[in-house]
PDB file of C-alpha atoms in Angstrom:
ATOM      1  CA  MET F   1      20.339 -23.253   8.046  1.00  0.00           C
ATOM      2  CA  SER F   2      18.834 -19.878   8.942  1.00  0.00           C
ATOM      3  CA  ILE F   3      20.660 -17.302  11.075  1.00  0.00           C
ATOM      4  CA  ILE F   4      18.199 -17.820  13.970  1.00  0.00           C
ATOM      5  CA  MET F   5      18.697 -21.610  13.810  1.00  0.00           C
ATOM      6  CA  ILE F   6      22.478 -21.158  13.760  1.00  0.00           C
ATOM      7  CA  LYS F   7      22.377 -19.010  16.920  1.00  0.00           C
ATOM      8  CA  GLU F   8      20.098 -21.498  18.681  1.00  0.00           C
ATOM      9  CA  HIS F   9      22.212 -24.451  17.577  1.00  0.00           C
ATOM     10  CA  TYR F  10      25.493 -22.941  18.784  1.00  0.00           C
ATOM     11  CA  ASN F  11      23.918 -21.259  21.846  1.00  0.00           C
ATOM     12  CA  VAL F  12      25.985 -18.068  21.510  1.00  0.00           C
ATOM     13  CA  ILE F  13      25.370 -14.440  22.261  1.00  0.00           C
ATOM     14  CA  GLU F  14      25.000 -11.748  19.627  1.00  0.00           C
ATOM     15  CA  ALA F  15      28.280 -10.729  18.045  1.00  0.00           C
ATOM     16  CA  HIS F  16      29.987  -7.970  19.986  1.00  0.00           C
ATOM     17  CA  GLY F  17      33.408  -7.276  21.467  1.00  0.00           C
ATOM     18  CA  ASN F  18      36.208  -7.265  18.916  1.00  0.00           C
ATOM     19  CA  THR F  19      34.079  -9.249  16.422  1.00  0.00           C
ATOM     20  CA  ASN F  20      31.732  -6.310  15.814  1.00  0.00           C
ATOM     21  CA  CYS F  21      33.600  -5.668  12.572  1.00  0.00           C
ATOM     22  CA  PHE F  22      32.119  -8.842  11.031  1.00  0.00           C
ATOM     23  CA  SER F  23      28.817  -8.584   9.193  1.00  0.00           C
ATOM     24  CA  GLU F  24      26.057 -10.913  10.407  1.00  0.00           C
ATOM     25  CA  GLN F  25      26.575 -13.170   7.403  1.00  0.00           C
ATOM     26  CA  ASN F  26      30.342 -13.412   7.887  1.00  0.00           C
ATOM     27  CA  PHE F  27      30.005 -13.856  11.641  1.00  0.00           C
ATOM     28  CA  ASN F  28      27.751 -16.859  11.027  1.00  0.00           C
ATOM     29  CA  ARG F  29      30.270 -18.251   8.553  1.00  0.00           C
ATOM     30  CA  LEU F  30      32.695 -18.240  11.462  1.00  0.00           C
ATOM     31  CA  LEU F  31      30.152 -19.920  13.733  1.00  0.00           C
ATOM     32  CA  VAL F  32      29.622 -22.930  11.493  1.00  0.00           C
ATOM     33  CA  THR F  33      33.402 -23.607  11.339  1.00  0.00           C
ATOM     34  CA  MET F  34      33.887 -23.547  15.124  1.00  0.00           C
ATOM     35  CA  LYS F  35      34.406 -26.610  17.281  1.00  0.00           C
ATOM     36  CA  GLU F  36      32.931 -26.077  20.748  1.00  0.00           C
ATOM     37  CA  ARG F  37      35.098 -26.545  23.827  1.00  0.00           C
ATOM     38  CA  MET F  38      34.606 -26.012  27.571  1.00  0.00           C
ATOM     39  CA  VAL F  39      37.731 -24.708  29.287  1.00  0.00           C
ATOM     40  CA  PRO F  40      38.005 -24.691  33.099  1.00  0.00           C
ATOM     41  CA  GLU F  41      39.261 -21.737  35.117  1.00  0.00           C
ATOM     42  CA  GLY F  42      43.042 -21.757  35.556  1.00  0.00           C
ATOM     43  CA  SER F  43      43.763 -23.630  32.326  1.00  0.00           C
ATOM     44  CA  HIS F  44      45.292 -22.188  29.170  1.00  0.00           C
ATOM     45  CA  LEU F  45      44.131 -21.840  25.579  1.00  0.00           C
ATOM     46  CA  PHE F  46      47.749 -21.663  24.470  1.00  0.00           C
ATOM     47  CA  TRP F  47      51.213 -20.986  25.849  1.00  0.00           C
ATOM     48  CA  GLU F  48      53.892 -18.631  24.641  1.00  0.00           C
ATOM     49  CA  GLY F  49      55.895 -20.626  22.079  1.00  0.00           C
ATOM     50  CA  ASP F  50      52.997 -22.855  20.939  1.00  0.00           C
ATOM     51  CA  TYR F  51      52.261 -22.913  17.217  1.00  0.00           C
ATOM     52  CA  SER F  52      49.560 -20.384  16.291  1.00  0.00           C
ATOM     53  CA  ASP F  53      47.417 -22.632  14.114  1.00  0.00           C
ATOM     54  CA  LYS F  54      43.961 -21.666  15.431  1.00  0.00           C
ATOM     55  CA  LEU F  55      41.813 -18.822  16.756  1.00  0.00           C
ATOM     56  CA  PHE F  56      39.411 -18.925  19.708  1.00  0.00           C
ATOM     57  CA  TYR F  57      36.023 -17.209  19.922  1.00  0.00           C
ATOM     58  CA  ILE F  58      34.885 -16.677  23.521  1.00  0.00           C
ATOM     59  CA  LYS F  59      31.187 -17.481  23.866  1.00  0.00           C
ATOM     60  CA  ARG F  60      31.217 -17.279  27.656  1.00  0.00           C
ATOM     61  CA  GLY F  61      33.874 -16.509  30.261  1.00  0.00           C
ATOM     62  CA  ARG F  62      37.055 -14.430  30.409  1.00  0.00           C
ATOM     63  CA  VAL F  63      40.636 -14.901  29.200  1.00  0.00           C
ATOM     64  CA  LYS F  64      43.760 -12.831  29.801  1.00  0.00           C
ATOM     65  CA  LEU F  65      46.791 -12.603  27.531  1.00  0.00           C
ATOM     66  CA  THR F  66      50.096 -12.323  29.342  1.00  0.00           C
ATOM     67  CA  LYS F  67      53.785 -11.956  28.539  1.00  0.00           C
ATOM     68  CA  SER F  68      56.444 -13.206  30.946  1.00  0.00           C
ATOM     69  CA  THR F  69      59.919 -11.745  31.394  1.00  0.00           C
ATOM     70  CA  ASP F  70      63.099 -13.728  32.004  1.00  0.00           C
ATOM     71  CA  GLU F  71      62.842 -12.682  35.664  1.00  0.00           C
ATOM     72  CA  GLY F  72      59.398 -14.272  35.923  1.00  0.00           C
ATOM     73  CA  LYS F  73      57.378 -11.034  36.044  1.00  0.00           C
ATOM     74  CA  GLU F  74      54.016 -11.205  34.287  1.00  0.00           C
ATOM     75  CA  LEU F  75      52.666  -8.374  32.152  1.00  0.00           C
ATOM     76  CA  ILE F  76      48.931  -8.467  31.384  1.00  0.00           C
ATOM     77  CA  LEU F  77      48.451  -7.248  27.822  1.00  0.00           C
ATOM     78  CA  TYR F  78      44.765  -7.940  27.099  1.00  0.00           C
ATOM     79  CA  MET F  79      41.641  -9.064  28.925  1.00  0.00           C
ATOM     80  CA  TYR F  80      39.097 -10.803  26.686  1.00  0.00           C
ATOM     81  CA  GLN F  81      35.459 -11.614  27.407  1.00  0.00           C
ATOM     82  CA  ALA F  82      32.355 -12.996  25.658  1.00  0.00           C
ATOM     83  CA  GLY F  83      32.174 -11.791  22.055  1.00  0.00           C
ATOM     84  CA  ASP F  84      35.956 -11.534  21.590  1.00  0.00           C
ATOM     85  CA  MET F  85      38.143 -13.572  19.269  1.00  0.00           C
ATOM     86  CA  VAL F  86      41.576 -14.492  20.607  1.00  0.00           C
ATOM     87  CA  GLY F  87      44.695 -15.628  18.815  1.00  0.00           C
ATOM     88  CA  GLN F  88      47.639 -14.540  16.728  1.00  0.00           C
ATOM     89  CA  ALA F  89      46.261 -13.093  13.499  1.00  0.00           C
ATOM     90  CA  ASP F  90      48.703 -14.739  11.129  1.00  0.00           C
ATOM     91  CA  PRO F  91      46.712 -17.375   9.253  1.00  0.00           C
ATOM     92  CA  PHE F  92      49.090 -18.015   6.347  1.00  0.00           C
ATOM     93  CA  PHE F  93      52.393 -18.512   8.182  1.00  0.00           C
ATOM     94  CA  SER F  94      53.460 -21.141  10.724  1.00  0.00           C
ATOM     95  CA  THR F  95      54.398 -18.772  13.537  1.00  0.00           C
ATOM     96  CA  LYS F  96      54.514 -19.291  17.282  1.00  0.00           C
ATOM     97  CA  HIS F  97      52.435 -17.490  19.883  1.00  0.00           C
ATOM     98  CA  SER F  98      54.173 -14.523  21.479  1.00  0.00           C
ATOM     99  CA  PHE F  99      51.837 -14.576  24.499  1.00  0.00           C
ATOM    100  CA  THR F 100      50.092 -16.951  26.894  1.00  0.00           C
ATOM    101  CA  ALA F 101      46.278 -17.085  27.085  1.00  0.00           C
ATOM    102  CA  GLU F 102      45.079 -17.980  30.598  1.00  0.00           C
ATOM    103  CA  VAL F 103      41.416 -18.707  31.371  1.00  0.00           C
ATOM    104  CA  ILE F 104      40.380 -16.656  34.434  1.00  0.00           C
ATOM    105  CA  GLU F 105      36.707 -17.726  34.426  1.00  0.00           C
ATOM    106  CA  GLU F 106      35.310 -21.048  33.221  1.00  0.00           C
ATOM    107  CA  SER F 107      34.811 -20.441  29.525  1.00  0.00           C
ATOM    108  CA  GLU F 108      32.987 -21.806  26.537  1.00  0.00           C
ATOM    109  CA  VAL F 109      35.009 -21.202  23.393  1.00  0.00           C
ATOM    110  CA  GLY F 110      34.701 -21.927  19.704  1.00  0.00           C
ATOM    111  CA  VAL F 111      37.940 -23.184  18.127  1.00  0.00           C
ATOM    112  CA  ILE F 112      38.615 -22.040  14.546  1.00  0.00           C
ATOM    113  CA  GLU F 113      41.280 -24.082  12.766  1.00  0.00           C
ATOM    114  CA  GLN F 114      43.728 -22.306  10.471  1.00  0.00           C
ATOM    115  CA  LYS F 115      42.786 -24.424   7.450  1.00  0.00           C
ATOM    116  CA  ASP F 116      39.086 -23.544   7.885  1.00  0.00           C
ATOM    117  CA  LEU F 117      39.923 -19.858   8.250  1.00  0.00           C
ATOM    118  CA  GLU F 118      42.005 -19.951   5.068  1.00  0.00           C
ATOM    119  CA  ILE F 119      39.095 -21.511   3.144  1.00  0.00           C
ATOM    120  CA  LEU F 120      36.735 -18.745   4.325  1.00  0.00           C
ATOM    121  CA  ILE F 121      39.230 -16.044   3.327  1.00  0.00           C
ATOM    122  CA  CYS F 122      39.830 -17.599  -0.102  1.00  0.00           C
ATOM    123  CA  GLN F 123      36.164 -18.291  -0.884  1.00  0.00           C
ATOM    124  CA  HIS F 124      34.557 -15.053   0.354  1.00  0.00           C
ATOM    125  CA  CYS F 125      36.183 -11.718  -0.441  1.00  0.00           C
ATOM    126  CA  ASP F 126      33.799  -9.857   1.897  1.00  0.00           C
ATOM    127  CA  PHE F 127      34.869 -12.162   4.743  1.00  0.00           C
ATOM    128  CA  ALA F 128      38.519 -11.401   3.948  1.00  0.00           C
ATOM    129  CA  ILE F 129      37.784  -7.665   4.249  1.00  0.00           C
ATOM    130  CA  ASP F 130      36.045  -8.142   7.608  1.00  0.00           C
ATOM    131  CA  PHE F 131      38.967 -10.254   8.822  1.00  0.00           C
ATOM    132  CA  MET F 132      41.372  -7.475   7.826  1.00  0.00           C
ATOM    133  CA  LYS F 133      39.246  -5.050   9.865  1.00  0.00           C
ATOM    134  CA  TRP F 134      39.533  -7.390  12.863  1.00  0.00           C
ATOM    135  CA  MET F 135      43.307  -7.479  12.456  1.00  0.00           C
ATOM    136  CA  GLY F 136      43.338  -3.676  12.179  1.00  0.00           C
ATOM    137  CA  ILE F 137      41.452  -3.326  15.476  1.00  0.00           C
ATOM    138  CA  HIS F 138      44.084  -5.516  17.146  1.00  0.00           C
ATOM    139  CA  HIS F 139      46.927  -3.415  15.759  1.00  0.00           C
ATOM    140  CA  ARG F 140      45.322  -0.150  16.885  1.00  0.00           C
ATOM    141  CA  LEU F 141      44.639  -1.553  20.336  1.00  0.00           C
ATOM    142  CA  THR F 142      48.284  -2.602  20.661  1.00  0.00           C
ATOM    143  CA  GLN F 143      49.547   0.761  19.424  1.00  0.00           C
ATOM    144  CA  THR F 144      47.411   2.767  21.832  1.00  0.00           C
ATOM    145  CA  LYS F 145      48.460   0.592  24.772  1.00  0.00           C
ATOM    146  CA  PHE F 146      52.139   1.085  23.981  1.00  0.00           C
ATOM    147  CA  ARG F 147      51.497   4.833  23.716  1.00  0.00           C
ATOM    148  CA  ASP F 148      49.889   4.831  27.147  1.00  0.00           C
ATOM    149  CA  LEU F 149      52.706   2.816  28.720  1.00  0.00           C
ATOM    150  CA  MET F 150      55.588   4.747  27.176  1.00  0.00           C
ATOM    151  CA  MET F 151      54.610   8.408  26.723  1.00  0.00           C
ATOM    152  CA  TYR F 152      52.976   9.639  29.931  1.00  0.00           C
ATOM    153  CA  GLY F 153      54.695   7.715  32.720  1.00  0.00           C
ATOM    154  CA  LYS F 154      53.159   5.320  35.193  1.00  0.00           C
ATOM    155  CA  PRO F 155      50.410   7.760  36.344  1.00  0.00           C
ATOM    156  CA  GLY F 156      49.282   8.176  32.734  1.00  0.00           C
ATOM    157  CA  ALA F 157      49.393   4.419  32.160  1.00  0.00           C
ATOM    158  CA  LEU F 158      47.345   3.796  35.320  1.00  0.00           C
ATOM    159  CA  CYS F 159      44.709   6.401  34.425  1.00  0.00           C
ATOM    160  CA  SER F 160      44.464   5.019  30.894  1.00  0.00           C
ATOM    161  CA  THR F 161      44.041   1.496  32.303  1.00  0.00           C
ATOM    162  CA  LEU F 162      41.264   2.664  34.627  1.00  0.00           C
ATOM    163  CA  ILE F 163      39.476   4.305  31.680  1.00  0.00           C
ATOM    164  CA  ARG F 164      39.835   1.108  29.636  1.00  0.00           C
ATOM    165  CA  LEU F 165      38.495  -0.955  32.542  1.00  0.00           C
ATOM    166  CA  GLY F 166      35.550   1.446  32.794  1.00  0.00           C
ATOM    167  CA  ASN F 167      34.803   1.058  29.080  1.00  0.00           C
ATOM    168  CA  THR F 168      35.041  -2.750  29.334  1.00  0.00           C
ATOM    169  CA  TYR F 169      33.334  -3.516  32.653  1.00  0.00           C
ATOM    170  CA  GLY F 170      31.842  -0.161  33.659  1.00  0.00           C
ATOM    171  CA  GLU F 171      28.320   0.463  34.934  1.00  0.00           C
ATOM    172  CA  LYS F 172      27.047   4.047  34.942  1.00  0.00           C
ATOM    173  CA  ASN F 173      25.673   5.312  38.236  1.00  0.00           C
ATOM    174  CA  GLY F 174      24.886   8.986  37.769  1.00  0.00           C
ATOM    175  CA  ASP F 175      28.210  10.694  37.079  1.00  0.00           C
ATOM    176  CA  ASN F 176      30.170   7.744  38.451  1.00  0.00           C
ATOM    177  CA  ILE F 177      31.353   4.600  36.682  1.00  0.00           C
ATOM    178  CA  LEU F 178      31.550   1.374  38.694  1.00  0.00           C
ATOM    179  CA  ILE F 179      34.126  -1.113  37.371  1.00  0.00           C
ATOM    180  CA  ASN F 180      32.055  -4.225  37.980  1.00  0.00           C
ATOM    181  CA  LYS F 181      34.975  -6.627  38.348  1.00  0.00           C
ATOM    182  CA  LYS F 182      37.281  -6.949  41.317  1.00  0.00           C
ATOM    183  CA  ILE F 183      40.667  -5.767  40.057  1.00  0.00           C
ATOM    184  CA  THR F 184      43.502  -6.150  42.552  1.00  0.00           C
ATOM    185  CA  HIS F 185      46.459  -3.794  42.880  1.00  0.00           C
ATOM    186  CA  THR F 186      48.634  -6.684  41.696  1.00  0.00           C
ATOM    187  CA  ASP F 187      46.497  -6.954  38.534  1.00  0.00           C
ATOM    188  CA  LEU F 188      46.873  -3.219  37.918  1.00  0.00           C
ATOM    189  CA  SER F 189      50.629  -3.376  38.469  1.00  0.00           C
ATOM    190  CA  ASN F 190      50.881  -6.233  35.951  1.00  0.00           C
ATOM    191  CA  MET F 191      48.823  -4.246  33.436  1.00  0.00           C
ATOM    192  CA  ILE F 192      51.138  -1.220  33.464  1.00  0.00           C
ATOM    193  CA  GLY F 193      54.498  -2.816  34.315  1.00  0.00           C
ATOM    194  CA  ALA F 194      54.828  -1.129  37.716  1.00  0.00           C
ATOM    195  CA  THR F 195      55.311  -2.367  41.263  1.00  0.00           C
ATOM    196  CA  ARG F 196      52.303  -2.979  43.478  1.00  0.00           C
ATOM    197  CA  GLU F 197      53.612  -0.374  45.926  1.00  0.00           C
ATOM    198  CA  SER F 198      53.711   2.335  43.276  1.00  0.00           C
ATOM    199  CA  VAL F 199      50.162   1.443  42.175  1.00  0.00           C
ATOM    200  CA  ASN F 200      49.032   1.720  45.813  1.00  0.00           C
ATOM    201  CA  ARG F 201      50.620   5.164  46.025  1.00  0.00           C
ATOM    202  CA  MET F 202      49.132   6.419  42.742  1.00  0.00           C
ATOM    203  CA  LEU F 203      45.648   5.153  43.622  1.00  0.00           C
ATOM    204  CA  SER F 204      45.926   6.833  47.029  1.00  0.00           C
ATOM    205  CA  ASP F 205      46.743  10.121  45.271  1.00  0.00           C
ATOM    206  CA  LEU F 206      43.746   9.712  42.962  1.00  0.00           C
ATOM    207  CA  ARG F 207      41.481   9.027  45.931  1.00  0.00           C
ATOM    208  CA  LYS F 208      42.741  12.171  47.690  1.00  0.00           C
ATOM    209  CA  LYS F 209      41.890  14.145  44.526  1.00  0.00           C
ATOM    210  CA  ASP F 210      38.413  12.517  44.585  1.00  0.00           C
ATOM    211  CA  ALA F 211      38.957  10.997  41.133  1.00  0.00           C
ATOM    212  CA  VAL F 212      38.328   7.405  42.262  1.00  0.00           C
ATOM    213  CA  GLU F 213      36.970   5.555  45.271  1.00  0.00           C
ATOM    214  CA  TYR F 214      36.212   1.976  46.326  1.00  0.00           C
ATOM    215  CA  GLU F 215      32.808   0.359  46.759  1.00  0.00           C
ATOM    216  CA  ASN F 216      32.636  -3.218  48.088  1.00  0.00           C
ATOM    217  CA  GLY F 217      36.187  -3.821  46.903  1.00  0.00           C
ATOM    218  CA  MET F 218      35.501  -2.505  43.383  1.00  0.00           C
ATOM    219  CA  ILE F 219      36.870   0.680  41.833  1.00  0.00           C
ATOM    220  CA  VAL F 220      34.515   3.596  41.133  1.00  0.00           C
ATOM    221  CA  ILE F 221      35.603   6.329  38.709  1.00  0.00           C
ATOM    222  CA  LYS F 222      34.257   9.624  40.049  1.00  0.00           C
ATOM    223  CA  ASP F 223      36.107  12.139  37.844  1.00  0.00           C
ATOM    224  CA  LEU F 224      36.617  10.699  34.371  1.00  0.00           C
ATOM    225  CA  GLY F 225      37.789  14.080  33.068  1.00  0.00           C
ATOM    226  CA  MET F 226      40.721  14.152  35.487  1.00  0.00           C
ATOM    227  CA  LEU F 227      41.848  10.686  34.417  1.00  0.00           C
ATOM    228  CA  GLN F 228      41.575  11.699  30.754  1.00  0.00           C
ATOM    229  CA  GLU F 229      43.648  14.822  31.403  1.00  0.00           C
ATOM    230  CA  ILE F 230      46.426  12.885  33.159  1.00  0.00           C
ATOM    231  CA  CYS F 231      46.768  10.319  30.352  1.00  0.00           C
ATOM    232  CA  HIS F 232      46.227  12.866  27.527  1.00  0.00           C
ATOM    233  CA  CYS F 233      43.221  10.857  26.327  1.00  0.00           C
ATOM    234  CA  GLU F 234      42.702  10.918  22.549  1.00  0.00           C
ATOM    235  CA  MET F 235      39.031   9.862  22.805  1.00  0.00           C
ATOM    236  CA  CYS F 236      39.479   6.601  20.911  1.00  0.00           C
ATOM    237  CA  PRO F 237      36.294   4.593  20.189  1.00  0.00           C
ATOM    238  CA  ASN F 238      35.350   1.963  22.773  1.00  0.00           C
ATOM    239  CA  GLU F 239      36.400  -0.973  20.580  1.00  0.00           C
ATOM    240  CA  ILE F 240      39.952   0.453  20.823  1.00  0.00           C
ATOM    241  CA  CYS F 241      39.850   1.978  24.322  1.00  0.00           C
ATOM    242  CA  ARG F 242      39.322  -1.294  26.196  1.00  0.00           C
ATOM    243  CA  ILE F 243      41.410  -3.452  28.458  1.00  0.00           C
TER     244      ILE F 243
END
């Protein structure tokens, strides 16, 4: 089957998101192993504690990965969208998921079983290399997020999160960047492990400094340089600096 026929048959978008590291040939090897599934908003791809025996490729929709504390507080670790592959990258060991994947928009996903992934890795050395690159992107993304949360306080974590949101959902409008998704203060507080009241206060300070503003309930970044200065931005590439 040709590459064009594969894309028409599976009705997917071009590879992007965190699967950019796969060559076209290896990406299509993934496509032919997937089992299509429609997942309604509010459902879950997996729960914390479930066995991690499959990966999920998001063809359409959005998914968030969360971690819950014993007190019931939710921390949002990742936000995935079309073109991203989701799951615990541990194909050769029977481990359990450390996070919960909640569907926040009706999604079309491709399910990749562990046994099929193992066959691809064993049969195609170039696919194994691309898969290692995908795992490396995940590790770097996790490392940079922990750096943001731990090294520069809550203001630094908030500014870093706004930059990541701009890279993920941003639309350029002159010198401004419109984050084209409605992100609530509760969402932001769950992304940086802060209270909603402290997020309100920090955003108010940023608005007074003319670094951000609101437009129809959505955040607009007006002074990207100021946000980068507060969080000591290291100018990571966009595949790493994302929400």
